[in-house]
Amino acid sequence: AQSVSQHNHHVILSEAASLELGCNYSYGGTVNLFWYVQYPGQHLQLLLKYFSGDPLVKGIKGFEAEFIKSKFSFNLRKPSVQWSDTAEYFCAVNAHGNNRLAFGKGNQVVVIP
Amino acid sequence: DAGVTQSPTHLIKTRGQQVTLRCSPKSGHDTVSWYQQALGQGPQFIFQYYEEEERQRGNFPDRFSGHQFPNYSSELNVNALLLGDSALYLCASSVARGNTIYFGEGSWLTVV
């Protein structure tokens, strides 16, 4: 079974600061990788996904993530955050051909205006 | 609009009672999965339905059961509710072996 680790559960930063959230997974086979965002009171929304190809993936709202296979990592980045990026961010993984997701515990990000 | 609809949005139950949560998948999707998200935690996979059968199951007791109907909608049933069952229950839909998964807004269950 896959497992996902996210560090620094609570992150507080000022507007215009850069954000990087770490995600490591454990699974021996080929995986698909996802970052989901959950804004206060809203449902999980897909930020970006990696299936294959270019390991640098660009998503919505200026987010990007890089898949480093040798490190089993899929870190999320945004160069300059806005107050509206305040949300909880979840990294998730599934095995190719199996749409059962394993989630990390999430990162609660608070952006101070 | 997520396309996946769940009901009810919020409900309160007493310990020992039973609850049924409902989910309609996104149009064109035939696979429904259920997740439990406790406060401060990531979603945990409960089980998945495809072709009206449970195909995969996570580490949840038999008190958690489900059903999928011919129109692909699904129900999650929890019997003998415990305080620890209080959580957000998420429904996710996809196509079989598809890689993109859509989530509903969830049903908040409080057990008192």
CSV table of C-alpha atoms in Angstrom, one decimal:
chain,number,residue,atom,x,y,z
A,1,ALA,CA,0.0,0.0,0.0
A,2,GLN,CA,1.1,3.5,-0.6
A,3,SER,CA,1.8,6.0,2.1
A,4,VAL,CA,2.4,9.8,2.0
A,5,SER,CA,4.3,12.1,4.3
A,6,GLN,CA,3.8,15.8,4.5
A,7,HIS,CA,5.9,17.9,6.8
A,8,ASN,CA,5.4,21.2,8.6
A,9,HIS,CA,1.7,20.8,9.1
A,10,HIS,CA,1.2,24.5,9.9
A,11,VAL,CA,2.7,27.2,7.7
A,12,ILE,CA,2.3,30.9,8.3
A,13,LEU,CA,3.7,33.4,5.8
A,14,SER,CA,3.2,36.9,4.5
A,15,GLU,CA,1.8,37.8,1.2
A,16,ALA,CA,4.4,37.8,-1.7
A,17,ALA,CA,6.5,35.2,0.2
A,18,SER,CA,7.4,32.0,-1.6
A,19,LEU,CA,5.8,28.7,-0.5
A,20,GLU,CA,7.2,25.2,-0.7
A,21,LEU,CA,5.4,22.2,0.7
A,22,GLY,CA,7.2,18.9,0.9
A,23,CYS,CA,5.6,15.6,0.0
A,24,ASN,CA,7.3,12.2,0.1
A,25,TYR,CA,5.6,8.9,-0.8
A,26,SER,CA,6.5,5.3,-0.4
A,27,TYR,CA,5.5,2.8,-3.1
A,28,GLY,CA,7.6,0.5,-5.2
A,29,GLY,CA,5.7,0.8,-8.4
A,30,THR,CA,4.6,3.4,-10.9
A,31,VAL,CA,2.5,6.1,-9.3
A,32,ASN,CA,0.3,9.1,-10.1
A,33,LEU,CA,0.8,12.1,-7.9
A,34,PHE,CA,-1.7,14.8,-6.9
A,35,TRP,CA,-1.9,18.0,-4.9
A,36,TYR,CA,-5.4,18.9,-3.7
A,37,VAL,CA,-6.4,22.2,-2.0
A,38,GLN,CA,-9.3,22.6,0.4
A,39,TYR,CA,-10.3,26.2,1.0
A,40,PRO,CA,-12.3,26.9,4.2
A,41,GLY,CA,-15.8,25.5,3.9
A,42,GLN,CA,-15.2,24.1,0.4
A,43,HIS,CA,-14.6,20.8,-1.2
A,44,LEU,CA,-11.3,19.3,-2.3
A,45,GLN,CA,-10.1,20.8,-5.5
A,46,LEU,CA,-7.4,19.4,-7.8
A,47,LEU,CA,-4.4,21.8,-8.0
A,48,LEU,CA,-2.2,19.7,-10.2
A,49,LYS,CA,-1.3,16.1,-11.1
A,50,TYR,CA,1.5,14.1,-12.5
A,51,PHE,CA,1.0,11.0,-14.5
A,52,SER,CA,4.2,10.8,-16.7
A,53,GLY,CA,6.4,12.9,-18.8
A,54,ASP,CA,7.9,16.3,-17.8
A,55,PRO,CA,8.5,16.0,-14.0
A,56,LEU,CA,7.8,19.7,-13.6
A,57,VAL,CA,4.0,20.1,-13.5
A,58,LYS,CA,2.2,23.4,-13.6
A,59,GLY,CA,-1.2,23.7,-12.1
A,60,ILE,CA,-3.9,26.3,-11.4
A,61,LYS,CA,-3.4,29.6,-9.6
A,62,GLY,CA,0.3,29.7,-10.2
A,63,PHE,CA,1.2,26.5,-8.4
A,64,GLU,CA,3.8,24.0,-9.7
A,65,ALA,CA,5.2,20.8,-8.4
A,66,GLU,CA,8.3,18.8,-9.3
A,67,PHE,CA,8.4,15.0,-9.3
A,68,ILE,CA,11.8,13.7,-8.2
A,69,LYS,CA,11.7,9.9,-8.7
A,70,SER,CA,15.0,9.2,-6.9
A,71,LYS,CA,13.8,11.0,-3.8
A,72,PHE,CA,10.2,9.7,-4.0
A,73,SER,CA,9.1,13.4,-3.7
A,74,PHE,CA,6.5,15.7,-5.2
A,75,ASN,CA,7.0,19.1,-3.7
A,76,LEU,CA,4.6,21.9,-4.3
A,77,ARG,CA,5.8,25.5,-4.9
A,78,LYS,CA,4.4,28.9,-5.5
A,79,PRO,CA,6.8,31.9,-6.0
A,80,SER,CA,4.5,34.5,-4.5
A,81,VAL,CA,1.5,33.7,-2.4
A,82,GLN,CA,-1.7,35.7,-1.9
A,83,TRP,CA,-4.0,36.0,1.0
A,84,SER,CA,-6.5,33.9,-1.0
A,85,ASP,CA,-4.1,30.9,-0.9
A,86,THR,CA,-5.0,30.4,2.7
A,87,ALA,CA,-6.2,26.8,2.7
A,88,GLU,CA,-5.2,23.2,3.5
A,89,TYR,CA,-3.1,21.4,1.0
A,90,PHE,CA,-3.0,17.7,0.6
A,91,CYS,CA,-0.6,15.5,-1.3
A,92,ALA,CA,-2.0,12.2,-2.6
A,93,VAL,CA,-0.8,9.2,-4.6
A,94,ASN,CA,-2.2,6.3,-6.3
A,95,ALA,CA,-0.8,3.3,-8.2
A,96,HIS,CA,-1.1,3.4,-12.0
A,97,GLY,CA,-4.5,1.9,-13.0
A,98,ASN,CA,-5.9,2.0,-9.4
A,99,ASN,CA,-7.8,5.1,-8.5
A,100,ARG,CA,-7.7,4.6,-4.7
A,101,LEU,CA,-5.9,7.6,-3.3
A,102,ALA,CA,-3.6,7.7,-0.3
A,103,PHE,CA,-3.4,11.1,1.3
A,104,GLY,CA,-0.9,12.9,3.5
A,105,LYS,CA,-2.1,14.6,6.6
A,106,GLY,CA,-2.1,18.0,4.9
A,107,ASN,CA,-0.5,21.4,5.4
A,108,GLN,CA,-2.5,24.2,6.9
A,109,VAL,CA,-1.3,27.3,5.2
A,110,VAL,CA,-2.2,30.8,6.5
A,111,VAL,CA,-1.2,33.8,4.4
A,112,ILE,CA,-1.1,37.1,6.3
A,113,PRO,CA,-2.0,40.2,4.3
B,1,ASP,CA,-19.4,23.1,-9.2
B,2,ALA,CA,-17.6,19.8,-8.4
B,3,GLY,CA,-20.1,17.7,-10.3
B,4,VAL,CA,-20.2,15.2,-7.4
B,5,THR,CA,-23.2,15.8,-5.1
B,6,GLN,CA,-23.6,14.5,-1.6
B,7,SER,CA,-26.4,14.6,0.9
B,8,PRO,CA,-27.0,15.5,3.6
B,9,THR,CA,-24.5,18.3,4.1
B,10,HIS,CA,-24.6,18.1,7.9
B,11,LEU,CA,-26.2,15.8,10.4
B,12,ILE,CA,-26.0,14.9,14.1
B,13,LYS,CA,-26.6,11.4,15.4
B,14,THR,CA,-26.5,9.7,18.7
B,15,ARG,CA,-24.1,7.0,19.7
B,16,GLY,CA,-25.4,3.6,18.7
B,17,GLN,CA,-27.6,4.9,15.9
B,18,GLN,CA,-27.2,4.2,12.2
B,19,VAL,CA,-26.6,6.7,9.4
B,20,THR,CA,-26.9,6.7,5.6
B,21,LEU,CA,-25.0,9.1,3.4
B,22,ARG,CA,-25.7,9.5,-0.3
B,23,CYS,CA,-23.6,10.4,-3.3
B,24,SER,CA,-24.3,11.1,-7.0
B,25,PRO,CA,-21.2,10.9,-9.1
B,26,LYS,CA,-20.1,13.3,-11.8
B,27,SER,CA,-21.8,12.7,-15.1
B,28,GLY,CA,-20.1,10.0,-17.1
B,29,HIS,CA,-18.3,8.5,-14.1
B,30,ASP,CA,-19.0,4.9,-13.0
B,31,THR,CA,-16.8,4.4,-10.0
B,32,VAL,CA,-17.5,5.8,-6.6
B,33,SER,CA,-15.1,5.9,-3.6
B,34,TRP,CA,-15.8,7.0,0.0
B,35,TYR,CA,-13.3,8.6,2.3
B,36,GLN,CA,-13.4,9.7,5.9
B,37,GLN,CA,-11.6,12.9,6.9
B,38,ALA,CA,-11.3,13.4,10.6
B,39,LEU,CA,-10.5,16.9,11.9
B,40,GLY,CA,-6.9,17.7,11.2
B,41,GLN,CA,-6.2,14.6,9.2
B,42,GLY,CA,-6.1,13.7,5.5
B,43,PRO,CA,-8.9,11.7,3.9
B,44,GLN,CA,-8.7,8.0,4.6
B,45,PHE,CA,-10.0,5.5,2.0
B,46,ILE,CA,-13.1,3.5,3.2
B,47,PHE,CA,-14.1,1.6,0.1
B,48,GLN,CA,-14.8,1.8,-3.6
B,49,TYR,CA,-17.7,0.6,-5.7
B,50,TYR,CA,-17.8,-0.3,-9.4
B,51,GLU,CA,-20.5,-2.2,-11.3
B,52,GLU,CA,-22.5,-2.3,-8.1
B,53,GLU,CA,-19.9,-4.3,-6.2
B,54,GLU,CA,-17.3,-3.3,-3.5
B,55,ARG,CA,-14.0,-3.6,-5.3
B,56,GLN,CA,-11.5,-2.3,-2.8
B,57,ARG,CA,-11.7,-1.7,1.0
B,58,GLY,CA,-9.6,0.3,3.4
B,59,ASN,CA,-8.9,-0.5,7.0
B,60,PHE,CA,-12.4,0.2,8.3
B,61,PRO,CA,-14.6,-2.2,10.3
B,62,ASP,CA,-17.7,-4.0,9.0
B,63,ARG,CA,-19.9,-1.3,10.6
B,64,PHE,CA,-19.1,0.6,7.5
B,65,SER,CA,-21.0,-0.7,4.5
B,66,GLY,CA,-22.1,0.6,1.1
B,67,HIS,CA,-24.1,0.1,-2.0
B,68,GLN,CA,-24.0,1.3,-5.6
B,69,PHE,CA,-27.1,1.5,-7.7
B,70,PRO,CA,-27.5,0.9,-11.4
B,71,ASN,CA,-27.4,4.7,-12.0
B,72,TYR,CA,-23.9,4.7,-10.4
B,73,SER,CA,-25.1,6.6,-7.3
B,74,SER,CA,-23.9,5.2,-4.0
B,75,GLU,CA,-24.7,5.1,-0.3
B,76,LEU,CA,-22.5,4.8,2.7
B,77,ASN,CA,-24.0,3.2,5.8
B,78,VAL,CA,-22.5,3.3,9.2
B,79,ASN,CA,-24.0,1.2,12.0
B,80,ALA,CA,-23.6,1.4,15.8
B,81,LEU,CA,-22.1,4.8,15.6
B,82,LEU,CA,-19.2,5.7,17.8
B,83,LEU,CA,-18.1,9.2,18.9
B,84,GLY,CA,-14.9,8.6,16.8
B,85,ASP,CA,-17.0,8.3,13.7
B,86,SER,CA,-17.5,12.1,13.8
B,87,ALA,CA,-15.8,13.3,10.6
B,88,LEU,CA,-16.3,14.7,7.1
B,89,TYR,CA,-17.3,11.9,4.7
B,90,LEU,CA,-16.2,12.5,1.2
B,91,CYS,CA,-17.4,10.9,-2.0
B,92,ALA,CA,-15.2,10.7,-5.0
B,93,SER,CA,-16.0,9.7,-8.5
B,94,SER,CA,-14.0,8.7,-11.5
B,95,VAL,CA,-14.1,6.4,-14.5
B,96,ALA,CA,-12.9,2.8,-13.9
B,97,ARG,CA,-9.0,2.9,-14.0
B,98,GLY,CA,-9.2,6.6,-14.7
B,99,ASN,CA,-6.6,8.8,-13.1
B,100,THR,CA,-8.6,11.9,-12.4
B,101,ILE,CA,-10.8,11.9,-9.4
B,102,TYR,CA,-13.4,14.4,-8.4
B,103,PHE,CA,-14.6,15.0,-4.9
B,104,GLY,CA,-17.9,16.2,-3.5
B,105,GLU,CA,-18.3,18.7,-0.8
B,106,GLY,CA,-18.8,16.1,1.8
B,107,SER,CA,-21.2,15.2,4.6
B,108,TRP,CA,-20.3,16.4,8.1
B,109,LEU,CA,-21.3,13.8,10.6
B,110,THR,CA,-21.3,14.6,14.3
B,111,VAL,CA,-21.9,11.8,16.8
B,112,VAL,CA,-23.0,12.9,20.3
